[in-house]
mmCIF file with all atom_site columns, C-alpha atoms in Angstrom:
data_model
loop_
_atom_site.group_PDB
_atom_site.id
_atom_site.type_symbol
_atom_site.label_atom_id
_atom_site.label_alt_id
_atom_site.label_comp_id
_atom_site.label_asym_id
_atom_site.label_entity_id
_atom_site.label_seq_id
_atom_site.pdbx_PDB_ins_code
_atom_site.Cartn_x
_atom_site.Cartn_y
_atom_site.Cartn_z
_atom_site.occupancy
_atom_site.B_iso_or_equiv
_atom_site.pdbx_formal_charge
_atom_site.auth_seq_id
_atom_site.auth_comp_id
_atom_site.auth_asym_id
_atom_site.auth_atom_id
_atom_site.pdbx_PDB_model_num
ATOM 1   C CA . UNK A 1 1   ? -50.243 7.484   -94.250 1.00 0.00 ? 1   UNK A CA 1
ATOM 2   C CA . UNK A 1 2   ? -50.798 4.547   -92.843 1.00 0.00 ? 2   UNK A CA 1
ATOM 3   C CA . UNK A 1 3   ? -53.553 3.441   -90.085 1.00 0.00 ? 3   UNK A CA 1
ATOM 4   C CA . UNK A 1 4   ? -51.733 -0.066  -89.271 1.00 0.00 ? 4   UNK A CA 1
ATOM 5   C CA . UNK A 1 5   ? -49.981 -0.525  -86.019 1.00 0.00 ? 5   UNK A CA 1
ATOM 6   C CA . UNK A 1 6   ? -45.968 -0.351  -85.891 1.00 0.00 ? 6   UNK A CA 1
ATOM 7   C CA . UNK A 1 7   ? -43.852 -3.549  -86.523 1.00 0.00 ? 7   UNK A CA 1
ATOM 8   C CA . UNK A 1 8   ? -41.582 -4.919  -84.356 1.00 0.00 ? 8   UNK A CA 1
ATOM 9   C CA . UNK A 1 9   ? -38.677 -3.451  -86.365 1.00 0.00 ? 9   UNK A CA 1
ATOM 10  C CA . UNK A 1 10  ? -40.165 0.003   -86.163 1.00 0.00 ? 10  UNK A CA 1
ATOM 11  C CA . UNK A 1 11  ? -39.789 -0.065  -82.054 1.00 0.00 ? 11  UNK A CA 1
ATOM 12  C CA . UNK A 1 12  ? -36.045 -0.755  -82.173 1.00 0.00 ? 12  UNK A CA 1
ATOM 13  C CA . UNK A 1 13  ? -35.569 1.913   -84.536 1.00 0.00 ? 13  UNK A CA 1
ATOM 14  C CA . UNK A 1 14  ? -37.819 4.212   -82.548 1.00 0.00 ? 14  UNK A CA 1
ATOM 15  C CA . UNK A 1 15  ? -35.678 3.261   -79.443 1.00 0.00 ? 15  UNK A CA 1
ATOM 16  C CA . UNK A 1 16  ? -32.701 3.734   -81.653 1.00 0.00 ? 16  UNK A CA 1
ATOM 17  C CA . UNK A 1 17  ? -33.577 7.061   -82.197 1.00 0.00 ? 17  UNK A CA 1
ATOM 18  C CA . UNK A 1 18  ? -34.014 8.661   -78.449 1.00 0.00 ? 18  UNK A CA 1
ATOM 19  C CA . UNK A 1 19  ? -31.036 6.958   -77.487 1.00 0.00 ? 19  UNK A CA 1
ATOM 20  C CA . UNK A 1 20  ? -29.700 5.712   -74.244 1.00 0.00 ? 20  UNK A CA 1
ATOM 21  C CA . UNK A 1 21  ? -30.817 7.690   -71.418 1.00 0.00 ? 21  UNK A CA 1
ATOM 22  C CA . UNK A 1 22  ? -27.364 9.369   -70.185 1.00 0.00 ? 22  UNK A CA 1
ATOM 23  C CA . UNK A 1 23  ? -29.010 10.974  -66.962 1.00 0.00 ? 23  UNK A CA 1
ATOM 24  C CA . UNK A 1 24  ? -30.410 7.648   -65.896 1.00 0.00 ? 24  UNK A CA 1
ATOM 25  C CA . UNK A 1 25  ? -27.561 5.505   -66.132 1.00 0.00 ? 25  UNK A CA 1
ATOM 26  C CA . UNK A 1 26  ? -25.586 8.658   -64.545 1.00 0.00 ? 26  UNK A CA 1
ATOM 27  C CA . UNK A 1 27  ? -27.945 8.028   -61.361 1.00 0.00 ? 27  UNK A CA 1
ATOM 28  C CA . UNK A 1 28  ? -27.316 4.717   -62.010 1.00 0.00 ? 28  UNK A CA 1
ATOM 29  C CA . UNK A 1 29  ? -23.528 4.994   -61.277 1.00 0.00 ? 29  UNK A CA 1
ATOM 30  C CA . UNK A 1 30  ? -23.681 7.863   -59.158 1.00 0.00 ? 30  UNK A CA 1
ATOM 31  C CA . UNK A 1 31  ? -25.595 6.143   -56.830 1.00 0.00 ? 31  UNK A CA 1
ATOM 32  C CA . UNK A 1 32  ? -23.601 2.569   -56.314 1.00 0.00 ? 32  UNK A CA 1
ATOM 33  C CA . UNK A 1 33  ? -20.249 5.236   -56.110 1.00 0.00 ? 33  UNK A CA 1
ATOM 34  C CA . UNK A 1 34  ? -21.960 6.740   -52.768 1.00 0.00 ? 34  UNK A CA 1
ATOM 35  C CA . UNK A 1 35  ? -22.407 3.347   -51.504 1.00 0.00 ? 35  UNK A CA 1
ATOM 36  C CA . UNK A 1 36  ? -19.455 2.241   -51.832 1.00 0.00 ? 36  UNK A CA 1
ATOM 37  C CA . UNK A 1 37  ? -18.169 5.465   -50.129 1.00 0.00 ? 37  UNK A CA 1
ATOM 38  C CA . UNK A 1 38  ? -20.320 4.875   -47.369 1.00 0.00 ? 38  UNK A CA 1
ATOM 39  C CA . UNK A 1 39  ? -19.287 0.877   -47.210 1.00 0.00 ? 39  UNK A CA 1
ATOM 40  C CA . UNK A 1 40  ? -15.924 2.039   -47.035 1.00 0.00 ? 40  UNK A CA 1
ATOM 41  C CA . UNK A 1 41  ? -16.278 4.800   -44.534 1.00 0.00 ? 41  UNK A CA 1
ATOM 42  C CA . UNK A 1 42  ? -18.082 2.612   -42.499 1.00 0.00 ? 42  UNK A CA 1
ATOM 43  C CA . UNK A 1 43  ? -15.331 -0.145  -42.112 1.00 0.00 ? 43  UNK A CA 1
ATOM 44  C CA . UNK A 1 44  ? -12.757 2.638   -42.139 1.00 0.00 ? 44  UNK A CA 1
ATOM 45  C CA . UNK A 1 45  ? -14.596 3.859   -38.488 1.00 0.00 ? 45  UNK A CA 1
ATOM 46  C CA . UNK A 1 46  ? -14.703 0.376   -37.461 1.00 0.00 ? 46  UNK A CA 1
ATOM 47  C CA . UNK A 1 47  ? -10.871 -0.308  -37.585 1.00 0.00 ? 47  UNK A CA 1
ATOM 48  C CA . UNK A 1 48  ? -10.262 3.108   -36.367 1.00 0.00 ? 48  UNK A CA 1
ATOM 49  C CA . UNK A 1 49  ? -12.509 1.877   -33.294 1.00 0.00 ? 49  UNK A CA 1
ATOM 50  C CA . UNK A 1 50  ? -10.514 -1.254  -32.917 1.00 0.00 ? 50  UNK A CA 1
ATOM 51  C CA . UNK A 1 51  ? -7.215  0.291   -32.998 1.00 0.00 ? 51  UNK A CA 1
ATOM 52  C CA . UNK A 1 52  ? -8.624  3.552   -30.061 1.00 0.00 ? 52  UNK A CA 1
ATOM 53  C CA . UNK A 1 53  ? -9.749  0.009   -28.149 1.00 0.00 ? 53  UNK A CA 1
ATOM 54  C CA . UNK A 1 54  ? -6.594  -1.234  -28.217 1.00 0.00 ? 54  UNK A CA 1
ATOM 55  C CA . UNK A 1 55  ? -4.781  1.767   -27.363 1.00 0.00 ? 55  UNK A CA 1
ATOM 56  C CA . UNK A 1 56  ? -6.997  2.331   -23.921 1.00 0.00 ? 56  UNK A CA 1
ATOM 57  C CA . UNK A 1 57  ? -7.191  -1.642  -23.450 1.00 0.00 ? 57  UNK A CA 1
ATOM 58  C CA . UNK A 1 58  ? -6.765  -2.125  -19.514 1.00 0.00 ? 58  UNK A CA 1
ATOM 59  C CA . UNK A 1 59  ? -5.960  -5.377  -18.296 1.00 0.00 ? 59  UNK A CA 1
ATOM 60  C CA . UNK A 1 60  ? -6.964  -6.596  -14.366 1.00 0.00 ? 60  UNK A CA 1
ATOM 61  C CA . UNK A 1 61  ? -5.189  -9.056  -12.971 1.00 0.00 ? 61  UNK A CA 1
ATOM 62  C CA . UNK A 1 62  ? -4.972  -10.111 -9.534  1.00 0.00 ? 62  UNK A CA 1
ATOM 63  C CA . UNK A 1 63  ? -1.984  -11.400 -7.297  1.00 0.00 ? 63  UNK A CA 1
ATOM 64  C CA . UNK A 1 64  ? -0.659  -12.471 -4.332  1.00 0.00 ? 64  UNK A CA 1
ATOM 65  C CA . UNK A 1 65  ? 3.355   -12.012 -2.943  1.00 0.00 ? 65  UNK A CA 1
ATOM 66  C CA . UNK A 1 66  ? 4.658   -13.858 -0.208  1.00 0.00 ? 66  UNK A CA 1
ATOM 67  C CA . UNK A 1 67  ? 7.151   -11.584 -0.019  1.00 0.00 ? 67  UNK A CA 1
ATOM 68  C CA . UNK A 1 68  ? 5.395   -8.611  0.946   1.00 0.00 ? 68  UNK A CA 1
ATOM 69  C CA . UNK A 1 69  ? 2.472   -10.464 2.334   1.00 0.00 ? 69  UNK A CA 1
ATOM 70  C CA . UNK A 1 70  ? -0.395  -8.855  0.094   1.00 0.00 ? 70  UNK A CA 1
ATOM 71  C CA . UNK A 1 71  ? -2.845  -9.177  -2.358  1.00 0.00 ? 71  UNK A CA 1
ATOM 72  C CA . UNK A 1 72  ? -2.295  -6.648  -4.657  1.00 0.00 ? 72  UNK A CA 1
ATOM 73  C CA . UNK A 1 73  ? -4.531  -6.000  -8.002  1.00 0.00 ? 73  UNK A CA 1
ATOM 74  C CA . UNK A 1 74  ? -2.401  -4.757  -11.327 1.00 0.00 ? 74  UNK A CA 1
ATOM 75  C CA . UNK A 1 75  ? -3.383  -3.049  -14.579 1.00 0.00 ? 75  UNK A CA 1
ATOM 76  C CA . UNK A 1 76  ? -1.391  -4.886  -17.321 1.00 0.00 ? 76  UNK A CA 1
ATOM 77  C CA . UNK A 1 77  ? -2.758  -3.372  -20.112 1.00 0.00 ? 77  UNK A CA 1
ATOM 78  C CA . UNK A 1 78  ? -1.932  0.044   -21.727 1.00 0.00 ? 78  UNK A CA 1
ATOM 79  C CA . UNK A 1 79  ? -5.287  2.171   -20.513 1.00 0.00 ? 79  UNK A CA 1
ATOM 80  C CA . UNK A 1 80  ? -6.841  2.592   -17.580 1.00 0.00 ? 80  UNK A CA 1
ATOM 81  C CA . UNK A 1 81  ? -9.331  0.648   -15.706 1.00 0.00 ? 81  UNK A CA 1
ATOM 82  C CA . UNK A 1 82  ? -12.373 1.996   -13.668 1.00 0.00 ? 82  UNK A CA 1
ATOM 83  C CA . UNK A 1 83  ? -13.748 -0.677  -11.566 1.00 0.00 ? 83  UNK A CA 1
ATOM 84  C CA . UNK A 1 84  ? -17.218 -0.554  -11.387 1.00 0.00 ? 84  UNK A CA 1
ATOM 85  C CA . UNK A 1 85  ? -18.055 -3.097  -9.146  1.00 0.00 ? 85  UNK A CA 1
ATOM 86  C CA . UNK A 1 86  ? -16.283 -5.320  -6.415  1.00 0.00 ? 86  UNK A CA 1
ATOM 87  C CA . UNK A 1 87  ? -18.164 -8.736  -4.853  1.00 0.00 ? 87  UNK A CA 1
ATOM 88  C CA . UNK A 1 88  ? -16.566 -11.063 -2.553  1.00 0.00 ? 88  UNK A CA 1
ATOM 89  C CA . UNK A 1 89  ? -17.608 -14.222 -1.803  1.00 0.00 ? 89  UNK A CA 1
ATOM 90  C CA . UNK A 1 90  ? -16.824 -16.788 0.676   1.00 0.00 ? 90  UNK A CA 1
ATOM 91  C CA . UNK A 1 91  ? -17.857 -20.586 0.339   1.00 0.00 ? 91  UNK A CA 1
ATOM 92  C CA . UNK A 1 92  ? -20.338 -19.096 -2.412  1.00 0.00 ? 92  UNK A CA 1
ATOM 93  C CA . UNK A 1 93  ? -21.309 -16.747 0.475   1.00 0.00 ? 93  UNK A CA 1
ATOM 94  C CA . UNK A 1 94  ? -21.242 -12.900 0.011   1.00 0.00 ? 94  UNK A CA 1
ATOM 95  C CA . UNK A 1 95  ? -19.355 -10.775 2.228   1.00 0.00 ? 95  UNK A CA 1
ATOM 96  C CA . UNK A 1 96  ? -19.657 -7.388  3.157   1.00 0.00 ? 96  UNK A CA 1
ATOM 97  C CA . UNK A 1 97  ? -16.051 -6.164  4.229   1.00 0.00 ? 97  UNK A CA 1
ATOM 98  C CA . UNK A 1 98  ? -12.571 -7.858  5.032   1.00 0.00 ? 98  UNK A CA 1
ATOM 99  C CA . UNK A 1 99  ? -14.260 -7.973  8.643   1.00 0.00 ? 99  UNK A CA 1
ATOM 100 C CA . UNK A 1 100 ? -16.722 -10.733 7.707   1.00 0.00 ? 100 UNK A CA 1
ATOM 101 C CA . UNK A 1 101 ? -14.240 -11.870 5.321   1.00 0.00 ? 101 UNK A CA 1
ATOM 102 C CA . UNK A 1 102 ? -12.117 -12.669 8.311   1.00 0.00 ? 102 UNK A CA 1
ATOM 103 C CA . UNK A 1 103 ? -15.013 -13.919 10.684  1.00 0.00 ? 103 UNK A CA 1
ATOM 104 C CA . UNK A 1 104 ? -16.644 -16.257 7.625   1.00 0.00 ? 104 UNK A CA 1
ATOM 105 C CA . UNK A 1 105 ? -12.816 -17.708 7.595   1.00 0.00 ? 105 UNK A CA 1
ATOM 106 C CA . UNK A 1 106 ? -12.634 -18.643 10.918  1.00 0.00 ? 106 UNK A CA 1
ATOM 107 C CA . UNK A 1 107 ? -9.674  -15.683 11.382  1.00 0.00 ? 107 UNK A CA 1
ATOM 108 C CA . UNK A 1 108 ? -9.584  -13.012 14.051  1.00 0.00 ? 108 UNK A CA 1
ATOM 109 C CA . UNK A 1 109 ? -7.207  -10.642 15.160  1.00 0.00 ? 109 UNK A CA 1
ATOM 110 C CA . UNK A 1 110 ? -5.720  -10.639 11.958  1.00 0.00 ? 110 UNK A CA 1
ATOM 111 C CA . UNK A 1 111 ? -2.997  -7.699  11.481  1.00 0.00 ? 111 UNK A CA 1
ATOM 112 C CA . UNK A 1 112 ? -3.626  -5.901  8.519   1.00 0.00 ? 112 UNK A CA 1
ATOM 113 C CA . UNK A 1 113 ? -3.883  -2.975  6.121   1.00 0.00 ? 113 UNK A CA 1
ATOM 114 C CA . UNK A 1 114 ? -6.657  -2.462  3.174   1.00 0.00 ? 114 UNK A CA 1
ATOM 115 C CA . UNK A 1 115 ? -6.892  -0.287  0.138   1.00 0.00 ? 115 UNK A CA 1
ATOM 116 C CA . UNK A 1 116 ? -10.295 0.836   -2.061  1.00 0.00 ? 116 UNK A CA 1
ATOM 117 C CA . UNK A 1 117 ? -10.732 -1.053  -5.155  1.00 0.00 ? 117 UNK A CA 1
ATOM 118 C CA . UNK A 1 118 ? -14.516 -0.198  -5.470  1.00 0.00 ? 118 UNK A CA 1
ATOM 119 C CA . UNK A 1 119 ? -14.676 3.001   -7.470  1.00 0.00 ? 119 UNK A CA 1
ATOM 120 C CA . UNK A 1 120 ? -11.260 3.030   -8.160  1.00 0.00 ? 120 UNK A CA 1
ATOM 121 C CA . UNK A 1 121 ? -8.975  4.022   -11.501 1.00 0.00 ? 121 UNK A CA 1
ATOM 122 C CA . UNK A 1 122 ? -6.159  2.039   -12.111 1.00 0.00 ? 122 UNK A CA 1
ATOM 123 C CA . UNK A 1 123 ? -3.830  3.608   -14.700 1.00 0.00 ? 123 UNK A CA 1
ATOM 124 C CA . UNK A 1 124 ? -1.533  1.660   -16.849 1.00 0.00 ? 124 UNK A CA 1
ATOM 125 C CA . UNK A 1 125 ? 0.823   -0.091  -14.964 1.00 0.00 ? 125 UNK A CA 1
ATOM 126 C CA . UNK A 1 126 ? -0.609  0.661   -11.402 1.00 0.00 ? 126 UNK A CA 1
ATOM 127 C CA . UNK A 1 127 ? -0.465  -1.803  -8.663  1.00 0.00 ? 127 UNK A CA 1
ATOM 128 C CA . UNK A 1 128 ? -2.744  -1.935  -5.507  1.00 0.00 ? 128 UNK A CA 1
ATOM 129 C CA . UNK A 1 129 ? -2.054  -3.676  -2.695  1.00 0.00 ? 129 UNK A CA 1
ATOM 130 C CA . UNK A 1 130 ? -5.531  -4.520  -1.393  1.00 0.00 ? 130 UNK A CA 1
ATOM 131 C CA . UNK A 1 131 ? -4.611  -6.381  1.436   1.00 0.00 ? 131 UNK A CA 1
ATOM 132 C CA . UNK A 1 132 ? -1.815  -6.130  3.460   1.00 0.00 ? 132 UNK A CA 1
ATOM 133 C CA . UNK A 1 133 ? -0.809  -8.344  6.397   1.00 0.00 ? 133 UNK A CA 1
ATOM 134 C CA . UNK A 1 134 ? 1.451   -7.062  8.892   1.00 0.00 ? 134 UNK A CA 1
ATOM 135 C CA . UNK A 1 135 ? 2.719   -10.547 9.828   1.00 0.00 ? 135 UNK A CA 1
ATOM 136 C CA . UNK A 1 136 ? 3.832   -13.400 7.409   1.00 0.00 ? 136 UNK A CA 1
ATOM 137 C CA . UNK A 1 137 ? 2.020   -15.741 9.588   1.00 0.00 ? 137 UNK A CA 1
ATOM 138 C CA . UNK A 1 138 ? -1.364  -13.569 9.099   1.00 0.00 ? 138 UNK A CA 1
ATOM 139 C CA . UNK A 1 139 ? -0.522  -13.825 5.439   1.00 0.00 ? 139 UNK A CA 1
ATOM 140 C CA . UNK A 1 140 ? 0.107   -17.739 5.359   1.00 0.00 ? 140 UNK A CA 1
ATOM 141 C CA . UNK A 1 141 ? -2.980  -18.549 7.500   1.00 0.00 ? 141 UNK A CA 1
ATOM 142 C CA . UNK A 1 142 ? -5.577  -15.940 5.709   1.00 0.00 ? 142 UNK A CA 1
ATOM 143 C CA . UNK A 1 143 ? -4.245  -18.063 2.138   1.00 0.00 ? 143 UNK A CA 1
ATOM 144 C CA . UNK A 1 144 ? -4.856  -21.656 3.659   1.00 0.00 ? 144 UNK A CA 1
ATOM 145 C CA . UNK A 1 145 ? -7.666  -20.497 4.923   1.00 0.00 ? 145 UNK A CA 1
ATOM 146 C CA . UNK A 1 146 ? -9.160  -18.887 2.035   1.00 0.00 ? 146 UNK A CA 1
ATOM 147 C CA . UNK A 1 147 ? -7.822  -21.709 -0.578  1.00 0.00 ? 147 UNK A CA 1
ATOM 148 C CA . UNK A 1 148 ? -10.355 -24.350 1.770   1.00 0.00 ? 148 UNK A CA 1
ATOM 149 C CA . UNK A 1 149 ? -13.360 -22.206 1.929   1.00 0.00 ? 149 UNK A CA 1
ATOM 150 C CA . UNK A 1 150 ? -13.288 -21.065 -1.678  1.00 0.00 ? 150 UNK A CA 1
ATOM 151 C CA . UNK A 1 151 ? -12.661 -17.502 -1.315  1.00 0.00 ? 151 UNK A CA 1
ATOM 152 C CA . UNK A 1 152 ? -13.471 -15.710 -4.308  1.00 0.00 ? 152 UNK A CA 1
ATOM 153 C CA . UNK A 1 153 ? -14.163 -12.181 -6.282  1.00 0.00 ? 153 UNK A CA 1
ATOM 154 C CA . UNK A 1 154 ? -15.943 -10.964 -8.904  1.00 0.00 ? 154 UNK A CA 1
ATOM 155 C CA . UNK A 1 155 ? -14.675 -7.629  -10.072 1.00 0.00 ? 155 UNK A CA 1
ATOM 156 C CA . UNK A 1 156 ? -15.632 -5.699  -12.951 1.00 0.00 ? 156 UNK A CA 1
ATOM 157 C CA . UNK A 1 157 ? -14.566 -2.701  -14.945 1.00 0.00 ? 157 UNK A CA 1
ATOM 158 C CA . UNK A 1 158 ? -14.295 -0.695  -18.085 1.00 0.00 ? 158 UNK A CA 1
ATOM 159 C CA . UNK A 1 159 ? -11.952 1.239   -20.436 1.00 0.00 ? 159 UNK A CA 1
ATOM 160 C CA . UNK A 1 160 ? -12.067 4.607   -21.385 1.00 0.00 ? 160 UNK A CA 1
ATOM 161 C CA . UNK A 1 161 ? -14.080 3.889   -24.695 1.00 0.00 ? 161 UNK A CA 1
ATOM 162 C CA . UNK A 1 162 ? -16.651 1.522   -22.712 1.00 0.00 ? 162 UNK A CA 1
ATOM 163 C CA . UNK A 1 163 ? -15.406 -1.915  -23.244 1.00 0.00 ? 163 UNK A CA 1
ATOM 164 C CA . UNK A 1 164 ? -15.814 -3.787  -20.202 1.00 0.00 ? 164 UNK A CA 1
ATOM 165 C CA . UNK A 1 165 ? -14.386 -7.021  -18.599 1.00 0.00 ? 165 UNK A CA 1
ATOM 166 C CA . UNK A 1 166 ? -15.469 -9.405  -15.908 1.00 0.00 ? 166 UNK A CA 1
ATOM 167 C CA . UNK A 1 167 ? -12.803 -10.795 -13.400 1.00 0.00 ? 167 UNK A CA 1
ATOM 168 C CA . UNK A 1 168 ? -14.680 -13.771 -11.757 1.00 0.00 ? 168 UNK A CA 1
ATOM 169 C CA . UNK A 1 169 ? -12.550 -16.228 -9.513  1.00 0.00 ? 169 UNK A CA 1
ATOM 170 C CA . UNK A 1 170 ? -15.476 -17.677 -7.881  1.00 0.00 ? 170 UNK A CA 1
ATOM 171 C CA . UNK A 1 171 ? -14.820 -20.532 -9.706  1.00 0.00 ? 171 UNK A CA 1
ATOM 172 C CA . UNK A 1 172 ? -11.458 -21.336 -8.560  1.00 0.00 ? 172 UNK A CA 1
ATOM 173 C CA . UNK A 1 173 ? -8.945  -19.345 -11.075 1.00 0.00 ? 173 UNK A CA 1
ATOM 174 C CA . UNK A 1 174 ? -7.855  -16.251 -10.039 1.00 0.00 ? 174 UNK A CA 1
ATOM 175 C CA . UNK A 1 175 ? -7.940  -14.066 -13.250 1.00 0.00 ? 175 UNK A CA 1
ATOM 176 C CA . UNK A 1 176 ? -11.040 -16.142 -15.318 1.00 0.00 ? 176 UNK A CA 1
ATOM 177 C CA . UNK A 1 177 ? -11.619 -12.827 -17.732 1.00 0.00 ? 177 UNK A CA 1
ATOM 178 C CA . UNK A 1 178 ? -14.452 -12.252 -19.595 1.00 0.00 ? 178 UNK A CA 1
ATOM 179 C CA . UNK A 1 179 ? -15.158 -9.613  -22.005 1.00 0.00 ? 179 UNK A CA 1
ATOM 180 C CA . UNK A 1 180 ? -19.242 -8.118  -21.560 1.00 0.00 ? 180 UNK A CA 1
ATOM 181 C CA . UNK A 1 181 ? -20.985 -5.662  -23.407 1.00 0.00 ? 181 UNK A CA 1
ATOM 182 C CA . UNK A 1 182 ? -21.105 -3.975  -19.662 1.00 0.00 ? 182 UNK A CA 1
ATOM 183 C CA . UNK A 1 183 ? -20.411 -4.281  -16.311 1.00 0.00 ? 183 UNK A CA 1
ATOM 184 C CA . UNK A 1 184 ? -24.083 -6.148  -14.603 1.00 0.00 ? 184 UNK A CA 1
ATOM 185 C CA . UNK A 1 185 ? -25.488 -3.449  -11.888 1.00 0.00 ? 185 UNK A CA 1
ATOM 186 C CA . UNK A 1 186 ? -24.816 -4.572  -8.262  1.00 0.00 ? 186 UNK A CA 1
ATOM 187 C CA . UNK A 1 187 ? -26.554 -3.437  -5.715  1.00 0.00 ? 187 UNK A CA 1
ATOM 188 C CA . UNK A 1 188 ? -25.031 -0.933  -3.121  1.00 0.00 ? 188 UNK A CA 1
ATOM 189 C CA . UNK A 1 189 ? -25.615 -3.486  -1.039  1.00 0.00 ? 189 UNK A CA 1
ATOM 190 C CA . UNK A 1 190 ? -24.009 -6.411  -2.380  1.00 0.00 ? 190 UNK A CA 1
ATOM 191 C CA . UNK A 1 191 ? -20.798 -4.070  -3.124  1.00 0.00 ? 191 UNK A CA 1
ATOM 192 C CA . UNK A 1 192 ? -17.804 -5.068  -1.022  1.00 0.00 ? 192 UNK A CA 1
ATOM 193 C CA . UNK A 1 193 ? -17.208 -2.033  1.104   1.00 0.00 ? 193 UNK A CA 1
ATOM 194 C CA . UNK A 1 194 ? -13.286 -2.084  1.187   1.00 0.00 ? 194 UNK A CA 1
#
């Protein structure tokens, strides 16, 4: 028996003898196998997200007809839409109702007929005509009038899953769409009461 240390050689053959630890590398592979289930589960929920979205994907637009006089808001996507919030603005101005709408444009005794937006659901293919004039000449003088003093709106809403959209034509195009993580809170007071 010897007192002297081991030799390099004797720790390889040492190691050689307990052999590779089977358990360990087990773990080993056990463990990048889970996360590459849980890398694929996770991207498997995200397209299955993206394809719900697109099957509830609502799509505002507003419009105008000189045929039936009105300004009418559609839904040309494939979900709903619930509009959360309605603001209308005249020369940068907010206005209340189609009232001050009416006296901010220089219009009175103006024949016409009005539908809710605020609040409102608009299924998949749903029209509303928001404003109706009774008189083509009501019609033609409230869209002069509004083109010159900037009339505007800023309307937003959501789908059924929570993806929301701003419609802001304060700048001068009608259906300016932007997508927002959600709808900014207005203040009941700033809401156009319809």
């Amino acid at each position: 028996m010897s007192d002297s240390p081991e030799k390099p050689d004797d720790a390889v053959t040492a190691f050689a003898k307990r052999g590779v630890r089977w358990d360990a590398a087990a773990a080993v592979i056990a463990s990048l196998v889970g996360l590459l289930a849980l890398v694929v589960a996770g991207y498997t929920a995200y397209i299955q997200r993206q394809q719900a979205s697109a099957q509830v994907w609502p799509y505002l637009m507003m419009a105008s007809s000189d045929m039936s006089t009105e300004y009418m808001w559609l839904n040309k996507g494939v979900g709903p839409a619930q509009v959360e919030s309605v603001e209308v603005f005249v020369g940068g101005k907010l206005q209340k109702d189609w009232r001050a709408v009416f006296r901010s444009l220089q219009l009175e005794n103006l024949g016409y007929g009005q539908s809710t937006l605020n609040g409102n659901v608009l299924s998949a293919g749903e029209k509303v005509a928001w404003l109706i004039f009774d008189k083509r000449d009501d019609f033609l003088a409230f869209r002069s009038a509004a083109k010159r003093a900037k009339f505007g709106v800023r309307l937003c809403y959501c789908s059924t899953l929570g993806d929301c959209w701003i419609n802001d034509s304060t700048n001068g195009d009608w259906n300016d769409r932007h997508a927002m993580a959600k709808c900014p809170v207005v203040a009941e007071s700033s809401q156009f009461g319809d």
